[in-house]
Coordinates of C-alpha atoms in Angstrom, one line a residue:
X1000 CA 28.6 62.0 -119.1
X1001 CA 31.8 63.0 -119.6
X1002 CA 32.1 60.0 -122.6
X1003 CA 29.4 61.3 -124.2
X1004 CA 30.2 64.7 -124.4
X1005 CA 33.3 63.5 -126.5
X1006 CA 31.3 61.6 -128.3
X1007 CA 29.2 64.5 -129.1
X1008 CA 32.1 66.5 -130.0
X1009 CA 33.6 64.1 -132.6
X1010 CA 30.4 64.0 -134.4
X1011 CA 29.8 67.7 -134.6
X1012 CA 33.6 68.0 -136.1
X1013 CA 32.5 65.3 -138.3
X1014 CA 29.6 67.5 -139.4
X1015 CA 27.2 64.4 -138.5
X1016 CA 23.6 64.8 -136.9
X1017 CA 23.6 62.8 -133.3
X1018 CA 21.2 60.4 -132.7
X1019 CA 19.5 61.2 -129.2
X1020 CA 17.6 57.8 -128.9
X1021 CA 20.6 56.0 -129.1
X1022 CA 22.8 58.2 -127.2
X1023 CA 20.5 57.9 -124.6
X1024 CA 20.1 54.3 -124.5
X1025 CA 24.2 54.0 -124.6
X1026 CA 24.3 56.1 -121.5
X1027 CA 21.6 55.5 -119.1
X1028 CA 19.9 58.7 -119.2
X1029 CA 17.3 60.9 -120.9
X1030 CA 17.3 61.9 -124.8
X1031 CA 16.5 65.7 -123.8
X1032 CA 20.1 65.2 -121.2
X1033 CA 21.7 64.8 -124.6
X1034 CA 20.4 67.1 -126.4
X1035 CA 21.2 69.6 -123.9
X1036 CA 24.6 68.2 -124.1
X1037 CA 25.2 68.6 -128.0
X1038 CA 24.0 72.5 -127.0
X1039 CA 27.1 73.1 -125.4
X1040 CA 26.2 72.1 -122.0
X1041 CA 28.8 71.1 -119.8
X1042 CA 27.5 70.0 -116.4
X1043 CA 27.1 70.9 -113.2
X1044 CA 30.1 73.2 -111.8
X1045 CA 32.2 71.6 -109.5
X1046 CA 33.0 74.2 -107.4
X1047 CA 29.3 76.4 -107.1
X1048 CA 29.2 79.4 -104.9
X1049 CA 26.1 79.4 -104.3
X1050 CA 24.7 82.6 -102.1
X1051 CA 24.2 81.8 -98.5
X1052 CA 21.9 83.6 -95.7
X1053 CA 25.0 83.1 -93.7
X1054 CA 27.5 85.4 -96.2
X1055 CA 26.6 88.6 -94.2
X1056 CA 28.3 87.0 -91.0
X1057 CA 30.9 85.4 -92.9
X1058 CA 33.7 88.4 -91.9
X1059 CA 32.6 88.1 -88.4
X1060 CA 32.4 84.1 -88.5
X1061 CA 36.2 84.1 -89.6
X1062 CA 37.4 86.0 -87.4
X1063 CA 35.9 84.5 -84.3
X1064 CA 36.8 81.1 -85.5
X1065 CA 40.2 82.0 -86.2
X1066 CA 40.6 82.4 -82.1
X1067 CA 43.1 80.2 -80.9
X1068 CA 41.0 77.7 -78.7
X1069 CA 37.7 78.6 -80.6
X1070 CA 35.2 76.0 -82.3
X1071 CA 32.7 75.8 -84.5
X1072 CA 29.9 75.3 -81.8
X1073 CA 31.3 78.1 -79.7
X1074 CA 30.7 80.7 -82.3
X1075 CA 27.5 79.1 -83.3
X1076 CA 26.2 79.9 -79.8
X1077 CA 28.3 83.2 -79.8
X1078 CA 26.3 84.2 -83.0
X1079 CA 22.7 82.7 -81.8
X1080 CA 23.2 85.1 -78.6
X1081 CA 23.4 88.0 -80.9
X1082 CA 21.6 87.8 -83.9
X1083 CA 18.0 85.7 -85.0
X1084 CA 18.2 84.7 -88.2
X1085 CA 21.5 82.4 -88.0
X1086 CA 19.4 79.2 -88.5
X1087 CA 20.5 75.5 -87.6
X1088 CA 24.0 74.1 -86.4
X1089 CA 23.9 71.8 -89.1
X1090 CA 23.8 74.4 -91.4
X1091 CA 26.0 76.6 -89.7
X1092 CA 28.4 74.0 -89.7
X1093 CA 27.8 72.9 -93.6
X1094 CA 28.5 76.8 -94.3
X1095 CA 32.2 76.7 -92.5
X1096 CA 32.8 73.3 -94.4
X1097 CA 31.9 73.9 -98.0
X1098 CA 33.8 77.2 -97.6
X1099 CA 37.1 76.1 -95.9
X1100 CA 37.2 78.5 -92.9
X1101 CA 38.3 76.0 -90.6
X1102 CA 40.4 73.3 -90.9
X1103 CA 39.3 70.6 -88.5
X1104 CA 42.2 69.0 -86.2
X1105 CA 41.7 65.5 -86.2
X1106 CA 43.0 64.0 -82.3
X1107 CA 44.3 60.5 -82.0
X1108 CA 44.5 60.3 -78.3
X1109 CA 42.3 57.3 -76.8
X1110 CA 39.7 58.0 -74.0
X1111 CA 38.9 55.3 -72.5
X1112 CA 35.2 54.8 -71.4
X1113 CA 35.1 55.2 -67.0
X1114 CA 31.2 54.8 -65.7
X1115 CA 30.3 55.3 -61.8
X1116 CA 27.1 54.9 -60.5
X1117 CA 24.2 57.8 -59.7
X1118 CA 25.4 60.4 -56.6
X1119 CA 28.7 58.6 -56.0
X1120 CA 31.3 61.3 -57.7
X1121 CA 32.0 64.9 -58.3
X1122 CA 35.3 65.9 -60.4
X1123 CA 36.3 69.1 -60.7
X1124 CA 39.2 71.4 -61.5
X1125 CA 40.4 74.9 -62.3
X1126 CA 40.3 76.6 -66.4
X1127 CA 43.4 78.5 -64.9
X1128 CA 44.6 82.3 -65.7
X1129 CA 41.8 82.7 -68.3
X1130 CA 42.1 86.2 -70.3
X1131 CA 39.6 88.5 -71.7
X1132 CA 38.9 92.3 -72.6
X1133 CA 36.1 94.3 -72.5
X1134 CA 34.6 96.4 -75.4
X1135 CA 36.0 99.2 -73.5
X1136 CA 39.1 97.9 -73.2
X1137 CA 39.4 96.7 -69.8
X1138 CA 41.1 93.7 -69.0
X1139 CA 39.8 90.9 -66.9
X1140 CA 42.0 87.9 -65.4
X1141 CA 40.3 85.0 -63.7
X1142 CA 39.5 81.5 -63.3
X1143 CA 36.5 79.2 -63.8
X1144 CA 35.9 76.7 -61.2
X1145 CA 34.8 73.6 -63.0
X1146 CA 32.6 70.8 -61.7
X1147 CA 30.8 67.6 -63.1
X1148 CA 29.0 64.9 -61.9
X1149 CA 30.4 62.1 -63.5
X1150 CA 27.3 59.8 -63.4
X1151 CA 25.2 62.7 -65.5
X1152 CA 27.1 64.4 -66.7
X1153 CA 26.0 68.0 -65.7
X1154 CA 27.9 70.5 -65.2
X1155 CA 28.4 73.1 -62.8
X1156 CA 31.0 76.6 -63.6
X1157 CA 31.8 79.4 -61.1
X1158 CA 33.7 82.5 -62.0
X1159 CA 36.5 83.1 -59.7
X1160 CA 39.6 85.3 -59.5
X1161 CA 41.8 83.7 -57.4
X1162 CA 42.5 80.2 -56.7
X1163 CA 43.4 79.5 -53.0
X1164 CA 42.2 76.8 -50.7
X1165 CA 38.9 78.9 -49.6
X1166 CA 38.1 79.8 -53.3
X1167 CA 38.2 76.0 -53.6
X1168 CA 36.3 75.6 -50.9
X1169 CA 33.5 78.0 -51.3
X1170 CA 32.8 77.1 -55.1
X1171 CA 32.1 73.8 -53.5
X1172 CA 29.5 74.8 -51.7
X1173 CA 28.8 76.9 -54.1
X1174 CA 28.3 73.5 -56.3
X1175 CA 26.7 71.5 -53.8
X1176 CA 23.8 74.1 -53.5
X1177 CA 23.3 74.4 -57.0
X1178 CA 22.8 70.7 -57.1
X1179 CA 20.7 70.9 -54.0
X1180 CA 22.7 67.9 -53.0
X1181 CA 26.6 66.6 -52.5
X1182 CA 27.9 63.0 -53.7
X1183 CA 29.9 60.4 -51.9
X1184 CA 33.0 61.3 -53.1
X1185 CA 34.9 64.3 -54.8
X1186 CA 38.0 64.0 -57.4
X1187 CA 40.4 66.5 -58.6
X1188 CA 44.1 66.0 -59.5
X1189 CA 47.1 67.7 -57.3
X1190 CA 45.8 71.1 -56.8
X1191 CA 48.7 73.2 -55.2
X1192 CA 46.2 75.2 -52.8
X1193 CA 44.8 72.0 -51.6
X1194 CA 47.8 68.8 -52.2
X1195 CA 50.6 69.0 -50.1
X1196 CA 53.5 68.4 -53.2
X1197 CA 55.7 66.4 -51.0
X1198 CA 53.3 64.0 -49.3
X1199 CA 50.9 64.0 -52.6
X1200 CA 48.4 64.1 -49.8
X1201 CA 45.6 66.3 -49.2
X1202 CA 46.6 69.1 -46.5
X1203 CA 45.0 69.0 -43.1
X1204 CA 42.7 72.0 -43.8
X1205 CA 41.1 70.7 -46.8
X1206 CA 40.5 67.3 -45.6
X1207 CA 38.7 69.1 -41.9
X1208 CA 36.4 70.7 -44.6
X1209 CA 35.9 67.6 -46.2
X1210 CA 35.2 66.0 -42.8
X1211 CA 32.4 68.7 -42.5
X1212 CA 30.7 68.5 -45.1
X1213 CA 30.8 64.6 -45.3
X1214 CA 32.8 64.1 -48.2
X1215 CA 35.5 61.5 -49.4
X1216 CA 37.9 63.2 -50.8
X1217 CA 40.8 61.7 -53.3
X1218 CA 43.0 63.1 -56.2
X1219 CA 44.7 61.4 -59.4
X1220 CA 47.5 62.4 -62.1
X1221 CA 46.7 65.4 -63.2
X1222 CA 44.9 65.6 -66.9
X1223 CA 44.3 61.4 -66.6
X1224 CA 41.3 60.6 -69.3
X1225 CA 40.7 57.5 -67.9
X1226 CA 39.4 59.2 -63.9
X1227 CA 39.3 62.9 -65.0
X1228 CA 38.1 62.8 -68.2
X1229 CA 34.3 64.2 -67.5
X1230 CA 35.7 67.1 -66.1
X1231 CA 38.1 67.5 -68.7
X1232 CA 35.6 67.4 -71.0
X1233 CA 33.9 70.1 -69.9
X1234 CA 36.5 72.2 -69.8
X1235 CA 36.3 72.2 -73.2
X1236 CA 33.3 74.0 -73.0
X1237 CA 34.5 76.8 -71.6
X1238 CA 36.1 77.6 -75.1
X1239 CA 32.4 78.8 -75.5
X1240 CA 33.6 82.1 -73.8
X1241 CA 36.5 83.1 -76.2
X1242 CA 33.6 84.4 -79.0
X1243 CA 33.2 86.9 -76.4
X1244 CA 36.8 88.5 -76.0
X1245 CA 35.9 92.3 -76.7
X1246 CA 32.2 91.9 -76.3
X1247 CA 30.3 92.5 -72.9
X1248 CA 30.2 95.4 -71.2
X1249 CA 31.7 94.6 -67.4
X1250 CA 32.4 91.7 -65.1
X1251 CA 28.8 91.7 -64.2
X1252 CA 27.7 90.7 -67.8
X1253 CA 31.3 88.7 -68.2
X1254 CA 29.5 86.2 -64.9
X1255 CA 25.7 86.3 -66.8
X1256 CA 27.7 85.1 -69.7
X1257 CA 29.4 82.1 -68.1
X1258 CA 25.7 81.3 -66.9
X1259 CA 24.3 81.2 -69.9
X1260 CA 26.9 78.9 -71.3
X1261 CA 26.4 76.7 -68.3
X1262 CA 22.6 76.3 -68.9
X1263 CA 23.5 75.6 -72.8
X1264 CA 26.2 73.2 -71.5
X1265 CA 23.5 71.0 -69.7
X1266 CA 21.4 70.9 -72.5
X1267 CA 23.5 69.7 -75.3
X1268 CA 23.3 66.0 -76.0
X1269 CA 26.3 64.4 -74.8
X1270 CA 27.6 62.0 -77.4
X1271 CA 28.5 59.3 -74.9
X1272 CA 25.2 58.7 -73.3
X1273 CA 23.2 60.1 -76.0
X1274 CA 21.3 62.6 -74.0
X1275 CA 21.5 65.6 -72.4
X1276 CA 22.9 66.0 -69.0
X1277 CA 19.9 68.2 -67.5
X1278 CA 18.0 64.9 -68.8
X1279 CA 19.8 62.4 -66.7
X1280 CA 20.7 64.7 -63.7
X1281 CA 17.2 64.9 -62.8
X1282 CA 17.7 60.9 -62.2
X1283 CA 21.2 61.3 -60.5
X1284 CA 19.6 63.9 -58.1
X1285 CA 17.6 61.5 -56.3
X1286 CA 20.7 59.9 -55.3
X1287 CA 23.0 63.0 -54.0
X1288 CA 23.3 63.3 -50.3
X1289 CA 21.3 66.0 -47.9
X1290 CA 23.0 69.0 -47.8
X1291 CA 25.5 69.7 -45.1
X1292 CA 23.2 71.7 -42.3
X1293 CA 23.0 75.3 -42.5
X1294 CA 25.6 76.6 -39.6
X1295 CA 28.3 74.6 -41.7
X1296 CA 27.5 76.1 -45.4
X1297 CA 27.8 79.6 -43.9
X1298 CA 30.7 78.8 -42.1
X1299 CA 32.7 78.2 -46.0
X1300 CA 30.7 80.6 -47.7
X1301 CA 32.0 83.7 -45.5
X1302 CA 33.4 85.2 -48.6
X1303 CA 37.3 85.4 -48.4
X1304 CA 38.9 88.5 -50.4
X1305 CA 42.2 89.1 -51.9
X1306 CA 43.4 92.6 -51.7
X1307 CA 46.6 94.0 -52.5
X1308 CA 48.3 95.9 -49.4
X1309 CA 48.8 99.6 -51.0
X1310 CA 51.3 102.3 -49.2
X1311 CA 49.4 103.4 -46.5
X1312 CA 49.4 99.6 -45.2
X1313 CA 45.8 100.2 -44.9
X1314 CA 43.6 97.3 -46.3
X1315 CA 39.6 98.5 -46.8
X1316 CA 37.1 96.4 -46.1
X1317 CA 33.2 97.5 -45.8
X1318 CA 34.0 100.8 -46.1
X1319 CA 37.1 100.9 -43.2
X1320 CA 40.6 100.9 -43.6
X1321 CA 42.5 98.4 -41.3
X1322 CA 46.2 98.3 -41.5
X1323 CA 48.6 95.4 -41.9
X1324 CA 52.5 95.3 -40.9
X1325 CA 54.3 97.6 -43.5
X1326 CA 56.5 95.0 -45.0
X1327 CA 53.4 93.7 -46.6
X1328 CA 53.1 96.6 -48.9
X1329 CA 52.3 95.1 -52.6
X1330 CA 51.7 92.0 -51.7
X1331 CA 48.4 90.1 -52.0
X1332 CA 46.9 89.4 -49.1
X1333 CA 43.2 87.6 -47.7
X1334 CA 40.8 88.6 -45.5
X1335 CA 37.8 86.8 -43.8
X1336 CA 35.5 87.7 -41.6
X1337 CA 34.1 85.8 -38.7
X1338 CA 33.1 86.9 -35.3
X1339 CA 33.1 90.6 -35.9
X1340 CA 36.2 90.2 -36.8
X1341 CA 38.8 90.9 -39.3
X1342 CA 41.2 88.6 -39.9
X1343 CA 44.3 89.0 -42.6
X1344 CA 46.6 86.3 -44.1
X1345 CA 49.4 86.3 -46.2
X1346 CA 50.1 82.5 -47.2
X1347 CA 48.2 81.0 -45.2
X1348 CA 50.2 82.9 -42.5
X1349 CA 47.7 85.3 -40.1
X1350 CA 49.7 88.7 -40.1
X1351 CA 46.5 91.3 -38.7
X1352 CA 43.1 91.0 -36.6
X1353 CA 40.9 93.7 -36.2
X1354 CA 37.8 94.6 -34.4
X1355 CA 35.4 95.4 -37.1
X1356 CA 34.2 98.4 -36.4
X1357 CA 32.8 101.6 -37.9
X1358 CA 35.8 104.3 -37.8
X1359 CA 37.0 104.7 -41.3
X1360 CA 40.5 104.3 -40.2
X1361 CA 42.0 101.6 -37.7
X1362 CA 45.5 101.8 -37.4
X1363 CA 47.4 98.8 -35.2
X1364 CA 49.8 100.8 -32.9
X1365 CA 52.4 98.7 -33.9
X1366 CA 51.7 98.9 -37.5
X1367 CA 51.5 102.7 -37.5
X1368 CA 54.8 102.3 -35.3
X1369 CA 56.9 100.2 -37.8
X1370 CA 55.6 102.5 -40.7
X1371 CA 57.0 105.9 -39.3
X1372 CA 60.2 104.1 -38.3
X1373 CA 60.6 104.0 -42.0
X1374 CA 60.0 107.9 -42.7
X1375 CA 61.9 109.0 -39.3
X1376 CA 65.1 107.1 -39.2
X1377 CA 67.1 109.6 -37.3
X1378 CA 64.5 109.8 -34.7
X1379 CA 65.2 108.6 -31.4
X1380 CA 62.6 105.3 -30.2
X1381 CA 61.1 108.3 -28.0
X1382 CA 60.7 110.5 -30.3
X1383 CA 58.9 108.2 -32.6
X1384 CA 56.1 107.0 -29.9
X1385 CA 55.8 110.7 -29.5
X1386 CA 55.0 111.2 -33.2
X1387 CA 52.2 107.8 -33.2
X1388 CA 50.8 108.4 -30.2
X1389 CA 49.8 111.9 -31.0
X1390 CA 49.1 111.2 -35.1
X1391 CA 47.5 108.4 -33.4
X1392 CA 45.2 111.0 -31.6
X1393 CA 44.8 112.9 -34.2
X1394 CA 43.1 110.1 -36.7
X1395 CA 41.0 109.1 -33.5
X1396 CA 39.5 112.6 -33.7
X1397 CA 39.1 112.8 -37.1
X1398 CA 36.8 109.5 -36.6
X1399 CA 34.8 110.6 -34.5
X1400 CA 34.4 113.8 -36.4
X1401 CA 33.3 111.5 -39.9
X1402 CA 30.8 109.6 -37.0
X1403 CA 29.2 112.7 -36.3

């Protein structure tokens, strides 16, 4: 068109009355195109703006996308969760196109296709030292435990804030029951808590729980597409939860939130098998092993909690305060039940057992020793039994005065 509208020109500086049949015929189109043409028209704009249903989110949609680690689905879903007329992805994504708010990173890196059969494998890994603040300003640091089947490719994520051999252990079984089932085998790459870094072999307490629950257990190269690269994958998906930096309330709505992106997880069509994973674990389930019995579950899931020793040396659990050797103050240290008891470790090292029991505070004699040492060095050894043995006395009483 562009022809005839110099075409047109010349004749109208040559003061000469176009001929819109012919015109026509010369250039394919209709008599009334040219006509509108000799008017002045100059086509269709090349760079329309038109108005979009989308332009009221479109300060909110650039700055969430801006996130370092954010994508385009992530605050698609992010948006969906919060408001009801955001319409389709495909639009959605149309809308961040046509406007330039995201430039798309284009990766070269080659994934090689790695199939195993129904129930044979679970990976899983850690989405390590993940960061976010609440809308009141309250900072939460934690970890998502991340498992996949590879056959299905459904997904299971656990919020977690530590990262030790029983936090490995637990979301596990945690896994395991959600998928009302276990595989043959389990892969992961060299976690510290669970590989031994100078055999590259599994440590003896991991593999005993593997023995347990009747799992093979083996490991690879850490971040290796070609074994890993399902659970990889849905790592990626945790991205989902950056959107949400500054917006939920507490870690009880921070959890519901990772749910919720685990349920949408399972129902997105995976581009490799061209279906969702809810679809095809429903198949894969009927190949997944029984369930480890009861007595064995319970035994793992005794939840093991990470406290940090404060001055007193007194550590509370269930509303008691046991103590732990004094040179443990500030450190982080765990504490699992079993038994009626209490028992305390510090790398992997037990440092305190306790009776449970219903006082409110249980000083160790030796504990309570080695702490006043500290405050009465120019007390005689004498002297300072004197002191614990009749401070001792005195926090007896006062327990039994908080029992009545």
């Amino acid at each position: 068109m562009e022809e005839m509208r110099k075409e047109l020109l010349i004749l109208r500086q040559l003061s000469l009355k176009p001929n819109f049949a012919e015109l026509a015929r010369k250039y394919h189109c209709d008599w009334r195109t040219v006509k509108k043409y000799n008017s002045g028209y100059l086509g269709k704009s090349k760079h329309r703006d038109k108005k979009s249903a989308l332009d009221k989110y479109r300060n909110i949609i650039t700055e969430k996308i801006n996130k370092p680690g954010a994508t385009k689905k992530a605050v698609y879903e992010y948006l969906k969760d919060n408001y009801s007329d955001l319409g389709s992805y495909s639009n959605f994504n149309q809308y961040i196109r046509t406007r330039k708010l995201m430039v798309k990173q284009i990766q070269n890196t080659p994934h090689p296709r790695y199939e195993t059969p129904p129930g044979k494998q679970l990976q899983f890994d850690w989405k390590e030292d993940i960061k976010m603040v609440s809308k009141y300003g309250e900072v939460f640091e934690f970890n998502i435990f991340s498992a996949t089947l590879s056959n299905s490719r459904f997904h299971v994520f656990r919020y977690s804030k530590h990262k030790t051999r029983e936090d490995v252990e637990r979301c596990l079984i945690e896994t395991f029951k959600y998928i009302q089932g276990k595989p043959q085998e389990i892969l992961t790459d060299n976690m510290s808590s669970i590989v031994n870094h100078s055999s590259g072999k599994f440590n003896k307490d991991f593999l005993n729980f593997c023995k347990d629950v009747e799992v093979k257990a083996r490991h690879c190269k850490p971040r290796s597409p070609e074994t890993k690269g399902k659970v990889e994958s849905s790592n990626r998906f945790v991205n989902w939860l950056i959107p949400y930096d500054h917006e939920f309330e507490d870690e009880k709505e921070l959890i519901e939130i990772i749910e919720n992106i685990n349920k949408k997880v399972n129902q997105e069509v995976n581009e490799t098998t061209g279906v969702t994973p809810l679809m095809l674990f429903e198949k894969e389930k009927e190949y997944l092993k029984p369930l480890p019995y009861k007595e064995i579950l319970e035994q793992y899931m005794n939840d093991t909690k990470v406290v940090k020793v404060p001055s007193s040396f007194l550590i509370s659990y269930k509303g008691s305060q046991y103590s732990v050797p004094p040179k443990f103050i500030n450190k982080d240290v765990k504490l699992k039940e079993l038994n009626n008891k209490l028992y305390v470790y510090y790398s992997e090292n037990l440092i305190a057992c306790h009776e449970l029991s219903e006082n409110k505070i249980n000083y160790a004699k030796e504990h309570y020793s080695e702490g006043m040492s500290y405050w009465l060095k120019h007390f005689t050894n004498d002297e300072i039994d004197e002191v614990v043995k009749n401070n001792l006395r005195e926090l007896e009483s006062l327990n039994k005065g908080v029992l009545r």
